[in-house]
Amino acid sequence: MPLDTAAVDALAATDVRTVIPPEQFMPVLTASPFVPSRSMLNLRDAGAVPGSAIPAGRVFRCGTLEYAAKDPEALAWLAGHVRHIYDLRREGAERDGSLDPAIPGVENVWLPSRGSYPTPTLEDFAATEGVGAWKIQYLNVALAYSPTFKAVLEQVRDKPREPMLFHCSAGRDRTGVLAGLLHHLAGSPPEVAIRDYMLSRIGIEPVRDKLMPFAMNTVGITDPETPGFYNLVQLRPEYWNAFLEALDEKFGGWDGYITSPEGLGISKEDLETIKVNMRTE
């Protein structure tokens, strides 16, 4: 029986301070658009998100594949459902010792980021309930990871029916920005891109006990009540909308970002081809 979309949306809006119990998150994570997996975190089909215009089975997103490499079921699923894997993790410690698994018939793509990747401070996240900081952060993601984003769109242009999967570590922010780009190209309504973005609140809840201490260690704190921290680890529609505002201010929106040399540098002709391909079953 399909889950009630409004109920799932409400669960995804749960404040990060509140623990979502397994009896609430497991029914969601074992039903579409999520793909049940014991080793692939936050795995879902962006085309199966309610209201999505992306063809189902074409675009998958998740967190790290580190544990999938040791899981025969995960490897079999990847071999059967994916032809290209795009790794959005940073060079260095984030990828060292945990490269994506080599799977016959599946292309692994990793490209260095472009330029610096500045991160707002906790003080920035404390201001304006984090909206201003996330506005900057998500725009930085779109700029820094443009080489991989461009490679994804080139695949859509040239091999649109070959299914892809892309991931970062948690499958939340970097992965979320790329998913938002593809939703735009497919013509998904804005509220659907937000729904997909917010679903990561549920998707990463099974590893909450690992991610929260990791996030605190990353920013050098021991008290989660430190001003700004909860805004750093929170997901809110306001953060996504602030990012779209930043795109509008700098590029005039997604299309301007795609065609600008400062963005992806894709021709207008190719952009139209990509849109058609994203909207064709």
PDB file of C-alpha atoms in Angstrom:
ATOM      1  CA  MET A   1       0.000   0.000   0.000  1.00  0.00           C
ATOM      2  CA  PRO A   2       1.542   3.367  -0.992  1.00  0.00           C
ATOM      3  CA  LEU A   3       2.498   5.634   1.881  1.00  0.00           C
ATOM      4  CA  ASP A   4       0.551   8.829   2.401  1.00  0.00           C
ATOM      5  CA  THR A   5       2.626  11.596   0.828  1.00  0.00           C
ATOM      6  CA  ALA A   6       1.476  14.262   3.276  1.00  0.00           C
ATOM      7  CA  ALA A   7       2.386  12.043   6.238  1.00  0.00           C
ATOM      8  CA  VAL A   8       5.857  11.380   4.809  1.00  0.00           C
ATOM      9  CA  ASP A   9       6.342  15.102   4.142  1.00  0.00           C
ATOM     10  CA  ALA A  10       5.385  15.820   7.743  1.00  0.00           C
ATOM     11  CA  LEU A  11       7.853  13.238   9.038  1.00  0.00           C
ATOM     12  CA  ALA A  12      10.599  14.711   6.839  1.00  0.00           C
ATOM     13  CA  ALA A  13       9.943  18.093   8.454  1.00  0.00           C
ATOM     14  CA  THR A  14      10.790  16.726  11.913  1.00  0.00           C
ATOM     15  CA  ASP A  15      13.227  19.021  13.706  1.00  0.00           C
ATOM     16  CA  VAL A  16      16.697  17.529  13.844  1.00  0.00           C
ATOM     17  CA  ARG A  17      16.668  17.767  17.653  1.00  0.00           C
ATOM     18  CA  THR A  18      13.919  15.126  17.669  1.00  0.00           C
ATOM     19  CA  VAL A  19      14.864  11.473  17.215  1.00  0.00           C
ATOM     20  CA  ILE A  20      12.663   9.685  14.670  1.00  0.00           C
ATOM     21  CA  PRO A  21      12.070   6.161  16.055  1.00  0.00           C
ATOM     22  CA  PRO A  22      12.565   3.102  13.818  1.00  0.00           C
ATOM     23  CA  GLU A  23       8.877   2.274  13.862  1.00  0.00           C
ATOM     24  CA  GLN A  24       8.311   5.575  12.061  1.00  0.00           C
ATOM     25  CA  PHE A  25      11.265   5.705   9.665  1.00  0.00           C
ATOM     26  CA  MET A  26      11.473   2.042   8.643  1.00  0.00           C
ATOM     27  CA  PRO A  27       8.113   1.935   6.804  1.00  0.00           C
ATOM     28  CA  VAL A  28       9.314   4.919   4.758  1.00  0.00           C
ATOM     29  CA  LEU A  29      12.790   3.552   4.032  1.00  0.00           C
ATOM     30  CA  THR A  30      11.391   0.217   2.867  1.00  0.00           C
ATOM     31  CA  ALA A  31       8.935   1.765   0.397  1.00  0.00           C
ATOM     32  CA  SER A  32       9.218   3.803  -2.804  1.00  0.00           C
ATOM     33  CA  PRO A  33      10.914   6.144  -3.560  1.00  0.00           C
ATOM     34  CA  PHE A  34      13.504   4.631  -1.195  1.00  0.00           C
ATOM     35  CA  VAL A  35      15.258   1.420  -2.163  1.00  0.00           C
ATOM     36  CA  PRO A  36      15.757  -0.903   0.825  1.00  0.00           C
ATOM     37  CA  SER A  37      19.427  -1.644   1.433  1.00  0.00           C
ATOM     38  CA  ARG A  38      21.429  -2.723   4.438  1.00  0.00           C
ATOM     39  CA  SER A  39      24.597  -1.036   3.175  1.00  0.00           C
ATOM     40  CA  MET A  40      23.617   1.900   0.915  1.00  0.00           C
ATOM     41  CA  LEU A  41      22.559   4.871   2.997  1.00  0.00           C
ATOM     42  CA  ASN A  42      19.703   7.151   1.922  1.00  0.00           C
ATOM     43  CA  LEU A  43      19.214   5.313  -1.387  1.00  0.00           C
ATOM     44  CA  ARG A  44      16.248   6.374  -3.481  1.00  0.00           C
ATOM     45  CA  ASP A  45      14.936   6.773  -7.010  1.00  0.00           C
ATOM     46  CA  ALA A  46      14.552  10.489  -7.772  1.00  0.00           C
ATOM     47  CA  GLY A  47      12.034   9.566 -10.452  1.00  0.00           C
ATOM     48  CA  ALA A  48       9.799   7.774  -7.941  1.00  0.00           C
ATOM     49  CA  VAL A  49       9.460  10.774  -5.604  1.00  0.00           C
ATOM     50  CA  PRO A  50       5.762  11.716  -5.677  1.00  0.00           C
ATOM     51  CA  GLY A  51       5.216  14.322  -8.385  1.00  0.00           C
ATOM     52  CA  SER A  52       8.656  13.868  -9.977  1.00  0.00           C
ATOM     53  CA  ALA A  53       8.962  14.396 -13.742  1.00  0.00           C
ATOM     54  CA  ILE A  54      12.197  12.393 -13.913  1.00  0.00           C
ATOM     55  CA  PRO A  55      11.570   9.002 -15.550  1.00  0.00           C
ATOM     56  CA  ALA A  56      11.545   6.314 -12.869  1.00  0.00           C
ATOM     57  CA  GLY A  57      14.559   4.031 -12.764  1.00  0.00           C
ATOM     58  CA  ARG A  58      16.817   6.565 -14.483  1.00  0.00           C
ATOM     59  CA  VAL A  59      18.308   8.619 -11.617  1.00  0.00           C
ATOM     60  CA  PHE A  60      19.302   7.152  -8.253  1.00  0.00           C
ATOM     61  CA  ARG A  61      20.917   8.988  -5.347  1.00  0.00           C
ATOM     62  CA  CYS A  62      22.455   7.875  -2.058  1.00  0.00           C
ATOM     63  CA  GLY A  63      25.224   8.317   0.482  1.00  0.00           C
ATOM     64  CA  THR A  64      28.594   6.608   0.585  1.00  0.00           C
ATOM     65  CA  LEU A  65      29.082   3.284  -1.176  1.00  0.00           C
ATOM     66  CA  GLU A  66      31.878   2.328   1.213  1.00  0.00           C
ATOM     67  CA  TYR A  67      29.888  -0.502   2.785  1.00  0.00           C
ATOM     68  CA  ALA A  68      28.253  -1.597  -0.465  1.00  0.00           C
ATOM     69  CA  ALA A  69      31.638  -2.854  -1.643  1.00  0.00           C
ATOM     70  CA  LYS A  70      31.393  -5.643   0.942  1.00  0.00           C
ATOM     71  CA  ASP A  71      27.706  -6.397   0.403  1.00  0.00           C
ATOM     72  CA  PRO A  72      26.955  -8.918  -2.400  1.00  0.00           C
ATOM     73  CA  GLU A  73      23.290  -7.862  -2.494  1.00  0.00           C
ATOM     74  CA  ALA A  74      24.231  -4.210  -2.961  1.00  0.00           C
ATOM     75  CA  LEU A  75      26.742  -5.055  -5.678  1.00  0.00           C
ATOM     76  CA  ALA A  76      24.125  -7.139  -7.488  1.00  0.00           C
ATOM     77  CA  TRP A  77      21.597  -4.304  -7.234  1.00  0.00           C
ATOM     78  CA  LEU A  78      24.090  -1.782  -8.617  1.00  0.00           C
ATOM     79  CA  ALA A  79      25.037  -4.105 -11.483  1.00  0.00           C
ATOM     80  CA  GLY A  80      21.389  -4.570 -12.360  1.00  0.00           C
ATOM     81  CA  HIS A  81      20.176  -0.976 -12.048  1.00  0.00           C
ATOM     82  CA  VAL A  82      23.052   1.427 -12.754  1.00  0.00           C
ATOM     83  CA  ARG A  83      25.461   2.104 -15.624  1.00  0.00           C
ATOM     84  CA  HIS A  84      27.247   5.197 -14.293  1.00  0.00           C
ATOM     85  CA  ILE A  85      28.238   6.110 -10.712  1.00  0.00           C
ATOM     86  CA  TYR A  86      29.244   9.705  -9.962  1.00  0.00           C
ATOM     87  CA  ASP A  87      31.216  10.294  -6.773  1.00  0.00           C
ATOM     88  CA  LEU A  88      30.783  13.787  -5.286  1.00  0.00           C
ATOM     89  CA  ARG A  89      33.115  13.318  -2.346  1.00  0.00           C
ATOM     90  CA  ARG A  90      36.164  15.517  -1.900  1.00  0.00           C
ATOM     91  CA  GLU A  91      39.679  14.426  -2.702  1.00  0.00           C
ATOM     92  CA  GLY A  92      41.664  13.333   0.353  1.00  0.00           C
ATOM     93  CA  ALA A  93      40.427  11.890   3.615  1.00  0.00           C
ATOM     94  CA  GLU A  94      36.800  11.667   2.508  1.00  0.00           C
ATOM     95  CA  ARG A  95      37.674   9.216  -0.290  1.00  0.00           C
ATOM     96  CA  ASP A  96      40.931   7.672   0.938  1.00  0.00           C
ATOM     97  CA  GLY A  97      40.483   3.954   1.441  1.00  0.00           C
ATOM     98  CA  SER A  98      36.838   3.945   0.344  1.00  0.00           C
ATOM     99  CA  LEU A  99      36.739   4.236  -3.426  1.00  0.00           C
ATOM    100  CA  ASP A 100      33.549   3.220  -5.173  1.00  0.00           C
ATOM    101  CA  PRO A 101      33.351  -0.506  -5.959  1.00  0.00           C
ATOM    102  CA  ALA A 102      34.471  -1.658  -9.393  1.00  0.00           C
ATOM    103  CA  ILE A 103      31.499  -3.379 -11.026  1.00  0.00           C
ATOM    104  CA  PRO A 104      31.630  -4.884 -14.531  1.00  0.00           C
ATOM    105  CA  GLY A 105      29.570  -2.811 -16.936  1.00  0.00           C
ATOM    106  CA  VAL A 106      29.381   0.199 -14.593  1.00  0.00           C
ATOM    107  CA  GLU A 107      31.445   3.345 -15.180  1.00  0.00           C
ATOM    108  CA  ASN A 108      32.835   5.070 -12.079  1.00  0.00           C
ATOM    109  CA  VAL A 109      33.288   8.835 -12.438  1.00  0.00           C
ATOM    110  CA  TRP A 110      35.146  11.102 -10.041  1.00  0.00           C
ATOM    111  CA  LEU A 111      36.481  14.527 -10.967  1.00  0.00           C
ATOM    112  CA  PRO A 112      38.368  17.082  -8.854  1.00  0.00           C
ATOM    113  CA  SER A 113      36.334  20.015  -7.622  1.00  0.00           C
ATOM    114  CA  ARG A 114      36.878  23.450  -9.143  1.00  0.00           C
ATOM    115  CA  GLY A 115      38.454  26.188  -7.081  1.00  0.00           C
ATOM    116  CA  SER A 116      38.138  26.634  -3.335  1.00  0.00           C
ATOM    117  CA  TYR A 117      35.258  25.262  -1.339  1.00  0.00           C
ATOM    118  CA  PRO A 118      34.771  27.699   1.567  1.00  0.00           C
ATOM    119  CA  THR A 119      32.424  26.675   4.360  1.00  0.00           C
ATOM    120  CA  PRO A 120      30.473  29.185   6.471  1.00  0.00           C
ATOM    121  CA  THR A 121      31.308  29.247  10.177  1.00  0.00           C
ATOM    122  CA  LEU A 122      29.026  28.201  13.020  1.00  0.00           C
ATOM    123  CA  GLU A 123      28.535  31.894  13.687  1.00  0.00           C
ATOM    124  CA  ASP A 124      27.201  32.199  10.138  1.00  0.00           C
ATOM    125  CA  PHE A 125      24.840  29.287  10.714  1.00  0.00           C
ATOM    126  CA  ALA A 126      23.651  30.870  13.962  1.00  0.00           C
ATOM    127  CA  ALA A 127      22.551  34.010  12.120  1.00  0.00           C
ATOM    128  CA  THR A 128      19.165  34.179  10.332  1.00  0.00           C
ATOM    129  CA  GLU A 129      18.414  30.627  11.544  1.00  0.00           C
ATOM    130  CA  GLY A 130      21.011  29.332   9.081  1.00  0.00           C
ATOM    131  CA  VAL A 131      19.260  30.598   5.958  1.00  0.00           C
ATOM    132  CA  GLY A 132      22.056  32.944   4.888  1.00  0.00           C
ATOM    133  CA  ALA A 133      24.762  30.354   5.523  1.00  0.00           C
ATOM    134  CA  TRP A 134      23.005  27.662   3.507  1.00  0.00           C
ATOM    135  CA  LYS A 135      22.357  30.135   0.711  1.00  0.00           C
ATOM    136  CA  ILE A 136      26.123  30.552   0.403  1.00  0.00           C
ATOM    137  CA  GLN A 137      26.951  26.903   1.044  1.00  0.00           C
ATOM    138  CA  TYR A 138      24.698  25.416  -1.610  1.00  0.00           C
ATOM    139  CA  LEU A 139      25.858  27.951  -4.183  1.00  0.00           C
ATOM    140  CA  ASN A 140      29.444  26.981  -3.320  1.00  0.00           C
ATOM    141  CA  VAL A 141      28.516  23.338  -3.924  1.00  0.00           C
ATOM    142  CA  ALA A 142      27.072  24.172  -7.352  1.00  0.00           C
ATOM    143  CA  LEU A 143      30.259  26.045  -8.269  1.00  0.00           C
ATOM    144  CA  ALA A 144      32.850  23.683  -6.791  1.00  0.00           C
ATOM    145  CA  TYR A 145      31.329  20.451  -8.109  1.00  0.00           C
ATOM    146  CA  SER A 146      30.558  21.832 -11.559  1.00  0.00           C
ATOM    147  CA  PRO A 147      32.996  19.429 -13.314  1.00  0.00           C
ATOM    148  CA  THR A 148      31.030  16.404 -12.108  1.00  0.00           C
ATOM    149  CA  PHE A 149      27.664  18.109 -12.612  1.00  0.00           C
ATOM    150  CA  LYS A 150      28.691  18.862 -16.213  1.00  0.00           C
ATOM    151  CA  ALA A 151      29.728  15.231 -16.755  1.00  0.00           C
ATOM    152  CA  VAL A 152      26.295  14.112 -15.539  1.00  0.00           C
ATOM    153  CA  LEU A 153      24.528  16.433 -17.988  1.00  0.00           C
ATOM    154  CA  GLU A 154      26.794  15.298 -20.823  1.00  0.00           C
ATOM    155  CA  GLN A 155      25.723  11.745 -20.091  1.00  0.00           C
ATOM    156  CA  VAL A 156      22.065  12.826 -20.209  1.00  0.00           C
ATOM    157  CA  ARG A 157      22.791  14.516 -23.544  1.00  0.00           C
ATOM    158  CA  ASP A 158      24.593  11.536 -25.095  1.00  0.00           C
ATOM    159  CA  LYS A 159      23.280   8.438 -23.285  1.00  0.00           C
ATOM    160  CA  PRO A 160      19.999   9.504 -21.679  1.00  0.00           C
ATOM    161  CA  ARG A 161      18.574   6.048 -21.104  1.00  0.00           C
ATOM    162  CA  GLU A 162      21.591   4.694 -19.246  1.00  0.00           C
ATOM    163  CA  PRO A 163      20.688   4.881 -15.550  1.00  0.00           C
ATOM    164  CA  MET A 164      22.958   6.719 -13.150  1.00  0.00           C
ATOM    165  CA  LEU A 165      23.598   6.924  -9.441  1.00  0.00           C
ATOM    166  CA  PHE A 166      25.364   9.802  -7.718  1.00  0.00           C
ATOM    167  CA  HIS A 167      26.399  10.170  -4.124  1.00  0.00           C
ATOM    168  CA  CYS A 168      28.440  12.085  -1.569  1.00  0.00           C
ATOM    169  CA  SER A 169      28.922  10.852   2.008  1.00  0.00           C
ATOM    170  CA  ALA A 170      25.445  11.236   3.496  1.00  0.00           C
ATOM    171  CA  GLY A 171      23.587  11.725   0.198  1.00  0.00           C
ATOM    172  CA  ARG A 172      22.152  14.961   1.507  1.00  0.00           C
ATOM    173  CA  ASP A 173      23.650  18.307   0.478  1.00  0.00           C
ATOM    174  CA  ARG A 174      25.982  17.842  -2.518  1.00  0.00           C
ATOM    175  CA  THR A 175      23.795  15.023  -3.773  1.00  0.00           C
ATOM    176  CA  GLY A 176      20.727  17.161  -3.087  1.00  0.00           C
ATOM    177  CA  VAL A 177      21.976  20.054  -5.214  1.00  0.00           C
ATOM    178  CA  LEU A 178      22.632  17.758  -8.176  1.00  0.00           C
ATOM    179  CA  ALA A 179      19.233  16.130  -7.749  1.00  0.00           C
ATOM    180  CA  GLY A 180      17.637  19.575  -7.727  1.00  0.00           C
ATOM    181  CA  LEU A 181      19.364  20.409 -10.995  1.00  0.00           C
ATOM    182  CA  LEU A 182      17.998  17.247 -12.620  1.00  0.00           C
ATOM    183  CA  HIS A 183      14.503  17.903 -11.287  1.00  0.00           C
ATOM    184  CA  HIS A 184      14.646  21.341 -12.915  1.00  0.00           C
ATOM    185  CA  LEU A 185      15.750  19.885 -16.241  1.00  0.00           C
ATOM    186  CA  ALA A 186      12.999  17.264 -16.146  1.00  0.00           C
ATOM    187  CA  GLY A 187      10.357  19.857 -15.334  1.00  0.00           C
ATOM    188  CA  SER A 188       9.483  18.657 -11.832  1.00  0.00           C
ATOM    189  CA  PRO A 189       7.468  21.261  -9.902  1.00  0.00           C
ATOM    190  CA  PRO A 190       9.585  23.221  -7.385  1.00  0.00           C
ATOM    191  CA  GLU A 191       7.763  21.623  -4.461  1.00  0.00           C
ATOM    192  CA  VAL A 192       8.824  18.182  -5.684  1.00  0.00           C
ATOM    193  CA  ALA A 193      12.502  19.152  -5.704  1.00  0.00           C
ATOM    194  CA  ILE A 194      12.008  20.334  -2.120  1.00  0.00           C
ATOM    195  CA  ARG A 195      10.272  17.056  -1.228  1.00  0.00           C
ATOM    196  CA  ASP A 196      13.219  15.061  -2.584  1.00  0.00           C
ATOM    197  CA  TYR A 197      15.644  17.328  -0.702  1.00  0.00           C
ATOM    198  CA  MET A 198      13.725  16.953   2.576  1.00  0.00           C
ATOM    199  CA  LEU A 199      13.465  13.150   2.324  1.00  0.00           C
ATOM    200  CA  SER A 200      17.106  12.947   3.393  1.00  0.00           C
ATOM    201  CA  ARG A 201      15.949  13.918   6.882  1.00  0.00           C
ATOM    202  CA  ILE A 202      14.434  10.445   7.043  1.00  0.00           C
ATOM    203  CA  GLY A 203      17.034   8.729   4.866  1.00  0.00           C
ATOM    204  CA  ILE A 204      19.960   9.378   7.199  1.00  0.00           C
ATOM    205  CA  GLU A 205      18.111   8.830  10.478  1.00  0.00           C
ATOM    206  CA  PRO A 206      19.317   5.192  10.849  1.00  0.00           C
ATOM    207  CA  VAL A 207      22.894   6.495  11.255  1.00  0.00           C
ATOM    208  CA  ARG A 208      22.008   9.496  13.392  1.00  0.00           C
ATOM    209  CA  ASP A 209      24.167   8.224  16.275  1.00  0.00           C
ATOM    210  CA  LYS A 210      27.226   8.284  14.000  1.00  0.00           C
ATOM    211  CA  LEU A 211      26.536  11.417  11.968  1.00  0.00           C
ATOM    212  CA  MET A 212      25.785  13.793  14.818  1.00  0.00           C
ATOM    213  CA  PRO A 213      29.092  13.172  16.673  1.00  0.00           C
ATOM    214  CA  PHE A 214      30.924  13.266  13.333  1.00  0.00           C
ATOM    215  CA  ALA A 215      29.382  16.642  12.521  1.00  0.00           C
ATOM    216  CA  MET A 216      30.302  18.006  15.960  1.00  0.00           C
ATOM    217  CA  ASN A 217      33.869  16.796  15.584  1.00  0.00           C
ATOM    218  CA  THR A 218      34.085  18.367  12.115  1.00  0.00           C
ATOM    219  CA  VAL A 219      33.289  21.825  13.471  1.00  0.00           C
ATOM    220  CA  GLY A 220      35.312  21.329  16.662  1.00  0.00           C
ATOM    221  CA  ILE A 221      32.579  21.306  19.309  1.00  0.00           C
ATOM    222  CA  THR A 222      31.424  18.894  22.009  1.00  0.00           C
ATOM    223  CA  ASP A 223      28.087  20.491  22.866  1.00  0.00           C
ATOM    224  CA  PRO A 224      25.314  20.190  20.241  1.00  0.00           C
ATOM    225  CA  GLU A 225      23.634  23.223  21.795  1.00  0.00           C
ATOM    226  CA  THR A 226      26.469  25.409  20.485  1.00  0.00           C
ATOM    227  CA  PRO A 227      24.786  28.236  18.569  1.00  0.00           C
ATOM    228  CA  GLY A 228      24.539  27.432  14.880  1.00  0.00           C
ATOM    229  CA  PHE A 229      25.108  23.682  15.125  1.00  0.00           C
ATOM    230  CA  TYR A 230      21.512  22.552  14.768  1.00  0.00           C
ATOM    231  CA  ASN A 231      21.071  24.853  11.786  1.00  0.00           C
ATOM    232  CA  LEU A 232      24.144  23.199  10.248  1.00  0.00           C
ATOM    233  CA  VAL A 233      22.651  19.719  10.480  1.00  0.00           C
ATOM    234  CA  GLN A 234      19.033  20.730   9.842  1.00  0.00           C
ATOM    235  CA  LEU A 235      17.116  20.467   6.565  1.00  0.00           C
ATOM    236  CA  ARG A 236      14.472  23.111   5.903  1.00  0.00           C
ATOM    237  CA  PRO A 237      12.663  24.226   2.739  1.00  0.00           C
ATOM    238  CA  GLU A 238      13.843  27.760   3.528  1.00  0.00           C
ATOM    239  CA  TYR A 239      17.445  26.660   2.981  1.00  0.00           C
ATOM    240  CA  TRP A 240      16.633  25.288  -0.455  1.00  0.00           C
ATOM    241  CA  ASN A 241      14.675  28.376  -1.433  1.00  0.00           C
ATOM    242  CA  ALA A 242      17.554  30.603  -0.311  1.00  0.00           C
ATOM    243  CA  PHE A 243      19.856  28.617  -2.607  1.00  0.00           C
ATOM    244  CA  LEU A 244      17.489  29.138  -5.536  1.00  0.00           C
ATOM    245  CA  GLU A 245      17.531  32.845  -4.713  1.00  0.00           C
ATOM    246  CA  ALA A 246      21.335  32.786  -4.868  1.00  0.00           C
ATOM    247  CA  LEU A 247      21.183  31.070  -8.269  1.00  0.00           C
ATOM    248  CA  ASP A 248      18.796  33.739  -9.500  1.00  0.00           C
ATOM    249  CA  GLU A 249      21.030  36.535  -8.241  1.00  0.00           C
ATOM    250  CA  LYS A 250      24.214  35.155  -9.796  1.00  0.00           C
ATOM    251  CA  PHE A 251      22.993  33.387 -12.932  1.00  0.00           C
ATOM    252  CA  GLY A 252      19.335  34.248 -13.421  1.00  0.00           C
ATOM    253  CA  GLY A 253      18.339  30.719 -12.382  1.00  0.00           C
ATOM    254  CA  TRP A 254      19.269  27.128 -13.213  1.00  0.00           C
ATOM    255  CA  ASP A 255      19.439  27.651 -16.995  1.00  0.00           C
ATOM    256  CA  GLY A 256      21.846  30.553 -16.596  1.00  0.00           C
ATOM    257  CA  TYR A 257      24.035  28.466 -14.307  1.00  0.00           C
ATOM    258  CA  ILE A 258      24.065  25.638 -16.842  1.00  0.00           C
ATOM    259  CA  THR A 259      25.096  27.839 -19.786  1.00  0.00           C
ATOM    260  CA  SER A 260      27.403  30.313 -18.023  1.00  0.00           C
ATOM    261  CA  PRO A 261      31.192  29.764 -18.242  1.00  0.00           C
ATOM    262  CA  GLU A 262      31.208  30.391 -14.483  1.00  0.00           C
ATOM    263  CA  GLY A 263      28.744  27.526 -14.100  1.00  0.00           C
ATOM    264  CA  LEU A 264      28.691  24.460 -16.322  1.00  0.00           C
ATOM    265  CA  GLY A 265      29.486  26.092 -19.662  1.00  0.00           C
ATOM    266  CA  ILE A 266      26.993  23.997 -21.625  1.00  0.00           C
ATOM    267  CA  SER A 267      25.660  25.425 -24.886  1.00  0.00           C
ATOM    268  CA  LYS A 268      22.040  26.524 -25.156  1.00  0.00           C
ATOM    269  CA  GLU A 269      21.517  23.948 -27.890  1.00  0.00           C
ATOM    270  CA  ASP A 270      22.800  21.157 -25.662  1.00  0.00           C
ATOM    271  CA  LEU A 271      20.676  22.455 -22.791  1.00  0.00           C
ATOM    272  CA  GLU A 272      17.540  22.027 -24.885  1.00  0.00           C
ATOM    273  CA  THR A 273      18.632  18.510 -25.877  1.00  0.00           C
ATOM    274  CA  ILE A 274      19.249  17.639 -22.226  1.00  0.00           C
ATOM    275  CA  LYS A 275      15.799  18.902 -21.232  1.00  0.00           C
ATOM    276  CA  VAL A 276      14.149  16.813 -23.924  1.00  0.00           C
ATOM    277  CA  ASN A 277      16.133  13.753 -22.874  1.00  0.00           C
ATOM    278  CA  MET A 278      15.288  14.252 -19.195  1.00  0.00           C
ATOM    279  CA  ARG A 279      11.603  14.404 -20.078  1.00  0.00           C
ATOM    280  CA  THR A 280      11.523  11.365 -22.376  1.00  0.00           C
ATOM    281  CA  GLU A 281      10.727   7.914 -21.044  1.00  0.00           C
TER     282      GLU A 281
END
